[in-house]
Structures are given as C-alpha cells and as structure tokens.
Tab-separated table of C-alpha atoms in Angstrom:
chain	number	residue	atom	x	y	z
A	88	MET	CA	45.600	83.587	183.388
A	89	ARG	CA	48.116	80.871	182.646
A	90	GLU	CA	51.748	80.826	183.621
A	91	ASP	CA	52.886	80.717	179.986
A	92	PHE	CA	51.486	84.253	179.596
A	93	LEU	CA	53.937	85.500	182.208
A	94	HIS	CA	56.713	83.563	180.434
A	95	TYR	CA	55.805	85.432	177.260
A	96	VAL	CA	55.667	88.790	179.043
A	97	TRP	CA	59.073	88.270	180.672
A	98	GLN	CA	60.741	86.940	177.527
A	99	HIS	CA	59.646	89.963	175.491
A	100	GLN	CA	59.755	92.406	178.415
A	101	TYR	CA	56.179	93.512	177.774
A	102	PHE	CA	55.629	95.291	181.079
A	103	ASP	CA	56.129	98.736	182.547
A	104	LYS	CA	59.781	98.998	183.574
A	105	ALA	CA	59.594	102.525	185.002
A	106	ASP	CA	61.138	102.586	188.498
A	107	LEU	CA	61.387	98.789	188.446
A	108	ARG	CA	61.897	97.376	191.943
A	109	THR	CA	61.673	94.158	193.881
A	110	THR	CA	58.935	93.650	196.431
A	111	ALA	CA	61.555	94.694	199.046
A	112	GLY	CA	62.163	97.985	197.235
A	113	GLU	CA	65.502	97.165	195.607
A	114	GLU	CA	66.055	98.673	192.139
A	115	ILE	CA	66.069	96.234	189.173
A	116	GLN	CA	67.718	96.603	185.787
A	117	VAL	CA	67.106	93.796	183.287
A	118	LEU	CA	70.282	93.554	181.230
A	119	ARG	CA	69.352	90.193	179.706
A	120	PRO	CA	66.105	88.268	180.429
A	121	GLY	CA	67.756	84.880	179.792
A	122	GLN	CA	66.925	81.944	177.560
A	123	ARG	CA	63.899	79.704	177.918
A	124	ASN	CA	64.763	76.400	179.556
A	125	ALA	CA	63.125	73.393	177.893
A	126	ASP	CA	64.459	70.959	180.507
A	127	ALA	CA	63.901	70.483	184.230
A	128	GLY	CA	64.832	73.429	186.406
A	129	PRO	CA	64.172	77.190	186.394
A	130	ASP	CA	62.194	78.730	183.527
A	131	PHE	CA	64.917	81.067	182.210
A	132	LEU	CA	68.665	80.496	182.347
A	133	ASN	CA	71.650	82.819	181.928
A	134	ALA	CA	69.742	85.960	182.860
A	135	ARG	CA	71.783	89.085	183.623
A	136	LEU	CA	70.280	91.498	186.139
A	137	ARG	CA	71.391	94.407	188.271
A	138	LEU	CA	69.772	94.342	191.706
A	139	GLY	CA	70.690	97.471	193.595
A	140	GLU	CA	74.434	97.906	193.124
A	141	VAL	CA	75.188	94.240	192.380
A	142	GLU	CA	75.111	92.573	188.959
A	143	TRP	CA	73.854	88.990	188.934
A	144	ASN	CA	74.065	86.200	186.373
A	145	GLY	CA	71.689	83.341	187.053
A	146	ALA	CA	68.206	81.958	186.556
A	147	VAL	CA	64.712	83.413	186.664
A	148	GLU	CA	61.717	81.412	187.864
A	149	ILE	CA	58.165	82.466	187.005
A	150	HIS	CA	54.892	81.707	188.802
A	151	LEU	CA	51.400	83.125	188.941
A	152	ARG	CA	51.676	83.353	192.741
A	153	ALA	CA	54.862	83.382	194.765
A	154	SER	CA	53.454	80.588	196.932
A	155	ASP	CA	53.464	78.307	193.867
A	156	TRP	CA	57.157	77.865	194.664
A	157	GLN	CA	56.231	75.667	197.627
A	158	ARG	CA	53.395	73.993	195.789
A	159	HIS	CA	55.880	72.891	193.105
A	160	ARG	CA	58.317	71.801	195.859
A	161	HIS	CA	61.178	73.982	194.595
A	162	GLN	CA	62.197	74.716	198.189
A	163	THR	CA	63.747	71.235	198.401
A	164	ASP	CA	65.321	71.221	194.930
A	165	ALA	CA	68.884	72.564	194.765
A	166	LYS	CA	68.523	73.262	191.034
A	167	TYR	CA	66.479	76.315	192.010
A	168	ASP	CA	69.219	77.776	194.213
A	169	GLN	CA	70.572	79.454	191.056
A	170	VAL	CA	67.438	81.627	190.817
A	171	VAL	CA	68.349	85.301	191.239
A	172	LEU	CA	64.850	86.712	190.622
A	173	HIS	CA	61.398	85.270	191.232
A	174	VAL	CA	58.970	86.855	188.739
A	175	VAL	CA	55.314	86.496	189.758
A	176	HIS	CA	51.943	87.978	189.041
A	177	THR	CA	51.057	88.188	192.717
A	178	ALA	CA	53.628	88.222	195.530
A	179	ASP	CA	51.750	86.433	198.289
A	180	ALA	CA	54.742	84.912	200.125
A	181	ASP	CA	58.464	85.326	200.725
A	182	ILE	CA	60.558	82.594	199.071
A	183	TYR	CA	63.890	81.212	200.249
A	184	ARG	CA	66.652	79.052	198.765
A	185	THR	CA	67.614	75.766	200.376
A	186	ASN	CA	70.324	77.606	202.351
A	187	GLY	CA	67.740	79.972	203.816
A	188	SER	CA	68.610	83.074	201.767
A	189	LEU	CA	65.737	85.228	200.500
A	190	ILE	CA	65.094	85.259	196.730
A	191	PRO	CA	64.251	88.736	195.379
A	192	ALA	CA	60.801	88.929	193.791
A	193	LEU	CA	59.224	91.072	191.073
A	194	ALA	CA	55.427	91.417	191.061
A	195	LEU	CA	54.084	92.061	187.539
A	196	ALA	CA	50.396	92.554	188.348
A	197	PRO	CA	50.543	96.380	188.556
A	198	ARG	CA	52.876	96.602	185.544
A	199	LEU	CA	50.837	94.779	182.886
A	200	ALA	CA	49.065	96.913	180.295
A	201	PRO	CA	45.278	96.283	180.501
A	202	ASP	CA	45.137	96.133	176.695
A	203	LEU	CA	47.793	93.389	176.609
A	204	LEU	CA	45.944	91.339	179.202
A	205	GLY	CA	42.653	91.893	177.379
A	206	ARG	CA	44.103	90.674	174.079
A	207	TYR	CA	45.566	87.625	175.783
A	208	GLU	CA	42.258	86.725	177.420
A	209	ALA	CA	40.401	87.221	174.138
A	210	LEU	CA	42.692	84.661	172.512
A	211	VAL	CA	42.961	81.955	175.154
A	212	GLN	CA	39.395	82.222	176.410
A	213	ALA	CA	37.799	81.922	172.985
A	214	PRO	CA	35.069	79.229	172.957
A	215	ALA	CA	36.361	75.728	172.349
A	216	ALA	CA	34.117	75.549	169.287
A	217	ALA	CA	35.862	78.569	167.732
A	218	PRO	CA	38.211	77.078	165.106
A	219	LEU	CA	40.566	80.063	165.141
A	220	PRO	CA	40.649	82.213	168.304
A	221	CYS	CA	42.375	85.124	166.551
A	222	ALA	CA	39.987	85.251	163.565
A	223	PRO	CA	38.303	88.551	164.573
A	224	LEU	CA	41.715	90.199	165.010
A	225	LEU	CA	43.407	88.852	161.861
A	226	PRO	CA	42.894	92.056	159.832
A	227	GLN	CA	45.441	93.650	162.188
A	228	VAL	CA	48.120	91.125	161.168
A	229	PRO	CA	50.169	91.880	158.017
A	230	GLN	CA	50.167	89.223	155.310
A	231	LEU	CA	53.944	88.912	155.700
A	232	VAL	CA	53.551	87.769	159.313
A	233	ARG	CA	50.922	85.195	158.316
A	234	THR	CA	53.153	83.868	155.536
A	235	MET	CA	56.181	83.659	157.814
A	236	MET	CA	54.186	81.737	160.425
A	237	THR	CA	52.808	79.345	157.811
A	238	GLU	CA	56.328	78.675	156.520
A	239	ARG	CA	57.625	78.161	160.057
A	240	ALA	CA	54.849	75.676	160.812
A	241	LEU	CA	55.543	73.867	157.518
A	242	LEU	CA	59.203	73.374	158.405
A	243	GLU	CA	58.281	72.188	161.899
A	244	ARG	CA	55.855	69.645	160.404
A	245	ILE	CA	58.489	68.324	157.985
A	246	GLU	CA	61.059	68.127	160.794
A	247	GLN	CA	58.628	66.121	162.937
A	248	LYS	CA	58.034	63.642	160.116
A	249	ALA	CA	61.762	63.465	159.419
A	250	ASP	CA	62.408	62.765	163.118
A	251	MET	CA	59.997	59.820	163.005
A	252	LEU	CA	61.736	58.400	159.930
A	253	ALA	CA	65.138	58.913	161.548
A	254	GLU	CA	63.938	56.846	164.517
A	255	LEU	CA	62.626	54.171	162.146
A	256	HIS	CA	65.970	54.219	160.317
A	257	ALA	CA	67.826	53.612	163.590
A	258	HIS	CA	65.393	50.836	164.550
A	259	LEU	CA	65.988	49.124	161.184
A	260	GLY	CA	69.749	48.962	161.647
A	261	HIS	CA	70.482	52.202	159.779
A	262	ASP	CA	69.268	50.733	156.478
A	263	TRP	CA	67.808	53.480	154.270
A	264	GLU	CA	66.305	51.023	151.772
A	265	ALA	CA	64.440	49.272	154.603
A	266	THR	CA	63.324	52.656	155.916
A	267	ALA	CA	61.896	53.561	152.508
A	268	TYR	CA	60.143	50.172	152.305
A	269	HIS	CA	58.479	50.461	155.708
A	270	ALA	CA	57.553	54.123	155.177
A	271	LEU	CA	55.952	53.454	151.796
A	272	MET	CA	54.071	50.406	153.055
A	273	ALA	CA	52.472	52.456	155.828
A	274	ALA	CA	51.829	55.451	153.574
A	275	PHE	CA	49.949	53.348	151.020
A	276	GLY	CA	47.327	52.835	153.721
A	277	PHE	CA	46.408	56.525	153.403
A	278	GLN	CA	45.572	56.856	157.109
A	279	LYS	CA	42.679	54.391	157.332
A	280	ASN	CA	44.890	51.348	156.690
A	281	SER	CA	48.337	52.693	157.547
A	282	GLU	CA	48.611	50.689	160.765
A	283	PRO	CA	47.809	47.248	159.262
A	284	LEU	CA	50.121	47.904	156.291
A	285	ALA	CA	52.897	48.907	158.694
A	286	ARG	CA	52.381	45.582	160.477
A	287	LEU	CA	52.469	43.766	157.146
A	288	ALA	CA	55.868	45.317	156.413
A	289	LYS	CA	57.140	43.790	159.659
A	290	ALA	CA	55.561	40.429	158.822
A	291	VAL	CA	57.242	40.372	155.396
A	292	PRO	CA	60.620	42.034	156.030
A	293	LEU	CA	62.660	43.586	153.254
A	294	PRO	CA	65.234	40.735	153.006
A	295	VAL	CA	62.386	38.359	152.119
A	296	VAL	CA	60.935	40.841	149.639
A	297	ARG	CA	64.354	41.277	148.012
A	298	ARG	CA	64.625	37.549	147.321
A	299	HIS	CA	61.346	37.543	145.398
A	300	ARG	CA	60.832	41.048	143.999
A	301	HIS	CA	61.994	39.803	140.550
A	302	ASP	CA	59.008	37.419	140.472
A	303	ALA	CA	55.733	39.362	140.700
A	304	ARG	CA	53.682	36.194	141.347
A	305	GLN	CA	55.766	35.134	144.342
A	306	LEU	CA	55.849	38.680	145.724
A	307	GLU	CA	52.077	38.952	145.329
A	308	ALA	CA	51.552	35.590	147.054
A	309	LEU	CA	53.751	36.563	149.999
A	310	LEU	CA	52.148	39.939	150.637
A	311	PHE	CA	48.540	39.001	149.960
A	312	GLY	CA	48.895	35.775	151.912
A	313	GLN	CA	50.350	37.478	154.973
A	314	ALA	CA	47.705	40.191	154.650
A	315	GLY	CA	44.985	37.544	155.014
A	316	PHE	CA	43.534	38.152	151.539
A	317	LEU	CA	44.058	34.595	150.259
A	318	VAL	CA	41.779	32.854	152.761
A	319	GLU	CA	39.126	30.860	150.891
A	320	ASP	CA	35.583	32.004	151.569
A	321	GLU	CA	32.267	32.319	149.757
A	322	ALA	CA	33.513	35.215	147.604
A	323	THR	CA	36.771	33.535	146.564
A	324	ALA	CA	35.600	29.937	146.153
A	325	GLY	CA	36.194	28.837	142.589
A	326	ASP	CA	38.621	31.674	141.826
A	327	ASP	CA	41.484	29.821	140.126
A	328	TYR	CA	43.852	32.803	140.239
A	329	LEU	CA	43.558	33.154	144.010
A	330	ALA	CA	43.780	29.382	144.461
A	331	ASP	CA	47.077	29.382	142.571
A	332	LEU	CA	48.371	32.257	144.705
A	333	ARG	CA	47.262	30.387	147.813
A	334	LEU	CA	49.387	27.365	146.873
A	335	GLU	CA	52.399	29.581	146.163
A	336	TYR	CA	51.924	31.363	149.465
A	337	GLU	CA	51.782	28.128	151.465
A	338	PHE	CA	55.060	27.007	149.897
A	339	LEU	CA	56.784	30.319	150.682
A	340	ARG	CA	55.278	30.527	154.161
A	341	HIS	CA	56.768	27.168	155.106
A	342	LYS	CA	60.062	28.063	153.442
A	343	TYR	CA	60.472	31.159	155.630
A	344	SER	CA	58.644	29.778	158.703
A	345	LEU	CA	56.112	32.596	158.562
A	346	ALA	CA	53.059	32.561	160.806
A	347	PRO	CA	49.895	31.986	158.763
A	348	SER	CA	48.186	35.250	157.765
A	349	ALA	CA	49.765	37.926	159.931
A	350	LEU	CA	46.563	39.945	159.643
A	351	ALA	CA	42.928	38.899	159.778
A	352	ALA	CA	40.147	40.171	157.537
A	353	HIS	CA	38.542	42.236	160.317
A	354	GLU	CA	41.749	44.240	160.832
A	355	TRP	CA	41.380	46.019	157.496
A	356	ASN	CA	39.232	49.134	157.316
A	357	TYR	CA	36.647	49.762	154.595
A	358	LEU	CA	34.291	52.190	156.296
A	359	ARG	CA	33.849	55.433	154.312
A	360	LEU	CA	36.465	54.366	151.767
A	361	ARG	CA	35.979	54.578	148.031
A	362	PRO	CA	36.592	51.196	146.363
A	363	ALA	CA	39.708	52.624	144.672
A	364	ASN	CA	41.190	53.016	148.165
A	365	PHE	CA	40.338	49.513	149.409
A	366	PRO	CA	43.341	47.793	151.031
A	367	ALA	CA	43.652	45.012	148.430
A	368	VAL	CA	43.807	47.653	145.690
A	369	ARG	CA	46.574	49.546	147.485
A	370	LEU	CA	48.470	46.354	148.227
A	371	GLY	CA	48.302	45.394	144.559
A	372	GLN	CA	49.802	48.764	143.672
A	373	LEU	CA	52.566	48.161	146.209
A	374	VAL	CA	53.325	44.787	144.602
A	375	GLY	CA	53.699	46.507	141.227
A	376	LEU	CA	55.985	49.147	142.728
A	377	LEU	CA	58.182	46.691	144.630
A	378	HIS	CA	58.457	44.426	141.584
A	379	ARG	CA	59.416	47.143	139.090
A	380	ARG	CA	61.440	49.412	141.406
A	381	PRO	CA	64.256	47.316	142.934
A	382	ALA	CA	66.012	50.319	144.556
A	383	LEU	CA	63.332	52.384	146.273
A	384	PHE	CA	65.490	54.700	148.309
A	385	ASP	CA	67.938	55.631	145.567
A	386	ALA	CA	65.093	56.411	143.190
A	387	LEU	CA	63.250	58.572	145.735
A	388	LEU	CA	66.478	60.345	146.694
A	389	THR	CA	67.624	61.216	143.180
A	390	ALA	CA	64.303	62.165	141.552
A	391	GLY	CA	64.729	65.824	140.705
A	392	SER	CA	61.133	66.889	140.256
A	393	VAL	CA	57.518	66.072	140.960
A	394	ALA	CA	57.214	64.932	137.342
A	395	ALA	CA	59.977	62.364	137.881
A	396	LEU	CA	58.357	61.112	141.077
A	397	THR	CA	54.956	60.927	139.400
A	398	GLU	CA	56.491	58.736	136.704
A	399	PHE	CA	58.178	56.617	139.385
A	400	PHE	CA	54.910	55.886	141.175
A	401	GLY	CA	52.551	55.954	138.205
A	402	SER	CA	54.356	53.663	135.787
A	403	ALA	CA	54.439	50.593	138.027
A	404	PRO	CA	50.908	49.179	137.709
A	405	ALA	CA	49.419	46.502	139.940
A	406	PRO	CA	49.168	42.900	138.731
A	407	ALA	CA	46.369	42.451	136.196
A	408	TYR	CA	44.028	40.718	138.665
A	409	TRP	CA	44.071	43.721	141.033
A	410	GLN	CA	43.352	46.059	138.155
A	411	ALA	CA	40.043	44.232	137.743
A	412	HIS	CA	39.107	43.403	141.375
A	413	PHE	CA	38.438	45.738	144.291
A	414	ARG	CA	38.502	42.858	146.762
A	415	PRO	CA	39.470	39.188	146.476
A	416	GLY	CA	36.896	37.428	144.317
A	417	ARG	CA	34.920	40.623	143.634
A	418	PRO	CA	35.431	42.010	140.133
A	419	GLY	CA	35.283	45.652	139.131
A	420	LYS	CA	37.363	48.088	137.122
A	421	VAL	CA	40.043	49.628	139.320
A	422	PRO	CA	41.740	52.943	138.486
A	423	GLY	CA	45.507	53.246	138.823
A	424	LEU	CA	47.322	55.293	141.424
A	425	GLY	CA	45.895	58.803	140.980
A	426	LYS	CA	47.693	62.144	141.029
A	427	SER	CA	46.226	63.093	144.394
A	428	SER	CA	47.481	59.836	145.943
A	429	ILE	CA	50.933	60.356	144.444
A	430	ALA	CA	50.962	63.895	145.843
A	431	LEU	CA	50.251	62.512	149.318
A	432	LEU	CA	53.066	59.973	148.982
A	433	ILE	CA	55.481	62.723	147.973
A	434	THR	CA	54.302	64.895	150.867
A	435	ASN	CA	54.280	62.262	153.584
A	436	VAL	CA	57.151	59.974	152.546
A	437	VAL	CA	59.466	61.369	149.889
A	438	VAL	CA	60.036	64.840	151.332
A	439	PRO	CA	60.551	63.837	155.002
A	440	LEU	CA	62.627	60.791	153.979
A	441	ARG	CA	64.979	62.973	151.950
A	442	VAL	CA	65.149	65.551	154.737
A	443	ALA	CA	65.989	62.855	157.315
A	444	TYR	CA	68.778	61.563	155.076
A	445	ALA	CA	70.070	65.066	154.255
A	446	ARG	CA	70.314	65.937	157.942
A	447	GLN	CA	72.290	62.797	158.669
A	448	VAL	CA	74.820	63.314	155.882
A	449	GLY	CA	74.957	67.098	156.233
A	450	GLN	CA	73.469	68.225	152.913
A	451	PRO	CA	71.428	71.403	153.552
A	452	ALA	CA	70.946	71.905	149.805
A	453	LEU	CA	69.085	68.583	149.671
A	454	VAL	CA	66.816	69.736	152.493
A	455	GLU	CA	65.928	72.875	150.533
A	456	SER	CA	65.342	71.058	147.239
A	457	SER	CA	63.216	68.432	148.978
A	458	VAL	CA	60.994	71.002	150.712
A	459	ALA	CA	60.722	72.862	147.392
A	460	LEU	CA	58.989	69.815	145.887
A	461	LEU	CA	55.881	70.740	147.872
A	462	SER	CA	55.647	74.013	145.958
A	463	GLU	CA	55.292	71.993	142.738
A	464	LEU	CA	52.242	70.148	144.083
A	465	PRO	CA	48.690	71.542	144.052
A	466	ALA	CA	47.048	72.695	147.261
A	467	GLU	CA	45.054	70.210	149.324
A	468	HIS	CA	41.490	71.165	150.147
A	469	ASN	CA	39.780	70.060	153.346
A	470	GLN	CA	37.790	71.647	156.151
A	471	TYR	CA	40.922	73.052	157.803
A	472	THR	CA	42.781	74.459	154.816
A	473	ASP	CA	39.567	75.955	153.468
A	474	LEU	CA	38.981	77.669	156.814
A	475	TYR	CA	42.335	79.453	156.659
A	476	GLN	CA	41.925	80.250	152.984
A	477	ASP	CA	38.580	81.915	153.722
A	478	LEU	CA	40.355	84.018	156.367
A	479	GLY	CA	42.820	85.352	153.810
A	480	PHE	CA	45.809	83.035	154.204
A	481	GLU	CA	47.732	82.196	151.038
A	482	HIS	CA	46.811	78.732	149.808
A	483	ARG	CA	48.171	77.946	146.365
A	484	THR	CA	50.393	74.881	146.763
A	485	ALA	CA	50.854	71.808	148.932
A	486	ALA	CA	53.529	73.741	150.835
A	487	ASP	CA	50.831	76.203	151.916
A	488	SER	CA	48.445	73.360	152.770
A	489	GLN	CA	50.998	71.574	154.929
A	490	GLY	CA	51.900	74.789	156.699
A	491	LEU	CA	48.258	75.608	157.431
A	492	LEU	CA	47.573	72.093	158.701
A	493	ALA	CA	50.642	72.274	160.933
A	494	MET	CA	49.614	75.658	162.272
A	495	HIS	CA	46.106	74.399	163.035
A	496	LYS	CA	47.274	71.222	164.763
A	497	GLY	CA	50.284	72.653	166.562
A	498	TYR	CA	49.095	76.148	167.509
A	499	CYS	CA	45.437	77.047	166.877
A	500	GLN	CA	43.708	73.883	168.065
A	501	PRO	CA	45.692	73.597	171.355
A	502	ARG	CA	45.449	77.400	171.821
A	503	ARG	CA	49.236	77.906	171.769
A	504	CYS	CA	48.729	81.523	170.759
A	505	LEU	CA	51.703	82.741	172.795
A	506	HIS	CA	54.034	80.552	170.748
A	507	CYS	CA	52.620	81.692	167.403
A	508	ALA	CA	53.997	84.665	165.456
A	509	ILE	CA	50.447	85.807	164.728
A	510	GLY	CA	49.464	85.688	168.396
A	511	GLY	CA	52.733	87.412	169.263
A	512	ARG	CA	51.974	90.185	166.787
A	513	LEU	CA	48.510	90.713	168.251
A	514	LEU	CA	49.731	90.700	171.829
A	515	GLY	CA	52.816	92.760	171.053
A	516	GLY	CA	50.670	95.450	169.453
A	517	GLY	CA	48.993	96.014	172.794
A	518	ALA	CA	52.324	96.427	174.574
A	519	LYS	CA	54.082	98.819	172.180
A	520	SER	CA	53.612	101.763	174.478
A	521	LEU	CA	55.553	99.955	177.198
A	522	ILE	CA	58.349	98.279	175.260
A	523	ASN	CA	60.703	101.241	175.200
A	524	ARG	CA	60.287	102.275	178.807
C-alpha cells in the first residue's frame, strides 16, 4: 500500500465512519476533510473536525504508520504544529507537537472496505508490462467517464505545452514573434531533430533572420551554413549551387561575427527517418516559410481554421534545390510538407502558442477556439492510441489522440490511478456501501 491511497481515501471519505473515534477513544465528526496541499507542510489544510465537544479548524497529516511522523522528521518542524488529526493506516506510536502536546490519531486499517483495498491493489500492482492496469475492469466504467477523463487529460497536455511556450516567451524578452520562430524551428525537427533545430534558432536569432528574410538566397545561406550543411565534402564537391551558397554564407558570417557552423554533421539524426523527413529537407521548408511569411505569429494567431493553417504552411515551398535534393549534393525528388506534418505543427505549436497568448491577454474565447482546431484534424494512429481505441475509447480526431496520449503518459504509464477519473470510478464503486455512513 502506498500513502497516496490513504490520501485518496481521506479526501473522498471512503471508509466506515460508524462510531468514528480516535485511538484514545474520543469521538470524531468530519465536517470538512480539507484541501490537498501541493506545497511543503501537512497533506490537507483547512480541515474542520469535531473532536469530542470541541470543533477544530486545522491541518490533517496522513501516513501509513504513525511512526512515519518521526521518520519524516515532522517532530522538529513547526509547520506541523497546525495538525489537528493524524490519519494513519496503523497507529504504532503516539505523536506529539513541538510543544509536547499529543496529536489525536485515527487508524483506518479496520475501517477500509476489503473490496476497495482489493480494487486498489489490482490497479497499482498490475505487472509493469501491462499497458493499462484497469483494462480488465473497463467495462464497469461508463463511456461518459472515459470521455471526460480523455478531455481532462487533453486540456492538461495543452496547458503543459502552453506553459513551456510561456517560459520561452519570457526568456525571449516577451517577444511573441520570436517565440513563434523558435517554436516552429524546433517543431520542424519532428522529434528526431528538434534539439539541433532549436539550437540553430539560437545560432541565427530572429533579428538576423528579419534582415534577410526578403532575400531567400541569403536566408538559405545563413541557415544552411550555420547548420553545417555547406561544408565541402565528397558528396558536395563540384556542386555549383552549394559553392555559391557557401560564399554567401562566409560573407554573412563575417558580417554578423557568427561562429563557423554552429552544428556539425554528426549532430543531425537520420536513423529510421524517411528521406522526406531528413533535416536538410525540413530546413529547406523552413527557409520557404520564413521567406514568404514575414509575420509568423500574427498569421498563426488569426488563422480561423485548419484549412487556413494548411494553406499557410503548404503554400510556402522550399527553394528549388531542396525540392530536388534530400541531402546536400545528393539528388532525389522531395515531396512538399505533407498533411500529417502540418497536422503535427498545428497540434504542437499553433494550438499551445495561441493558448499561451490567450491566457496572458485574458481571452478565454481564443483558448476555446484554439483547442477546437484539434477536432478538425484527423486522429493520429500509433501503438498507444490504437491500444485505447481497441479498449473502446473514442478516437475520431486529433483531440481524442492528444487526450489519449496525455492519459497514457500522465496517468496509466506511471500508475497514477488514484488521480484518474477512471481509477476513481473503479475504486469508488467498491466503497459505495460506506460513503453514506
């Protein structure tokens, strides 16, 4: 048993409250269990209890064993003097405040329903290889509860991404255009090359890009040169186009005192990538976008539909050379930015970027319309989303996919069943007979 199970039991009062008494025999009435404390200090704050004839307002601390109080060194921490009830599974010691006064204790071990404990153990003790610990019990969970949990996880995932962009925005001097530039540069790496493209954005900052975005050749030279793609080698020897870019890059590098080639060839990833996703291909597409879209943030903010965003990304082709070369000096027909790639950019950049901005300026309607974009995109299919779909979860749009991925990463994989509405439904079902006592 883990301590968070007792937190869950106390928060929802899932225990037998008939003739509820402290270990010293004093009668207990729980008028308010308190609010969970996410910071340092007791587990629940602002609890309201009647102990005997006296009503108390204070904190509740929870442990598996009463002696854990000493093990956690609470006996020397004055923050815990506000505790008015020590809730434990097993009362194996008397506990005192720093002034020497005894803290009343409630032992839950004899008051837990065996069915509730059994359901909890079935969830948290599922084999590590089991992808979804509640899978055998899912038929007991109404579809409405599953949908609500998926939507909750989706919003949490978007908020997390928006938080990261808000931090980036602050780091970049509260410049939304720079935030959009850095976010798009990293996103065009599509995971495998996100980190080197994020570094490239730092090596070629937006003010430099702004000075040359009107000239595609100069912009291409700057970005490809700093990316390390203009170094002459066996594959590029004799390529006049790259030689011309190399000369332009050297001029611009000296003009802006840039370090030669911010990235080396070995820092780019090619393993298990289709040629259409090679880094030079994606960088070429970025050059086309930056050249033809001088105001990134405004365009991403005001686009009213997925169709408008698809046109924004899809109608800014890469320079001609990178439409015919997968890598420097290596020819081959290269497809443009596909619909699935655009969908990922909308999901991972556009939506959280708009949400981060909407939160800052206080526009809840923009948050809603931005999240709604995901419902216009098709569902993503991978080993995780397919798993949930096979178990009966709704999976029709990218909003569903993102919610399922968030639920898997944030709840199912780390076994946070007690924090999940589905786990709560399963556990709560085993405690119904005790809730109203």
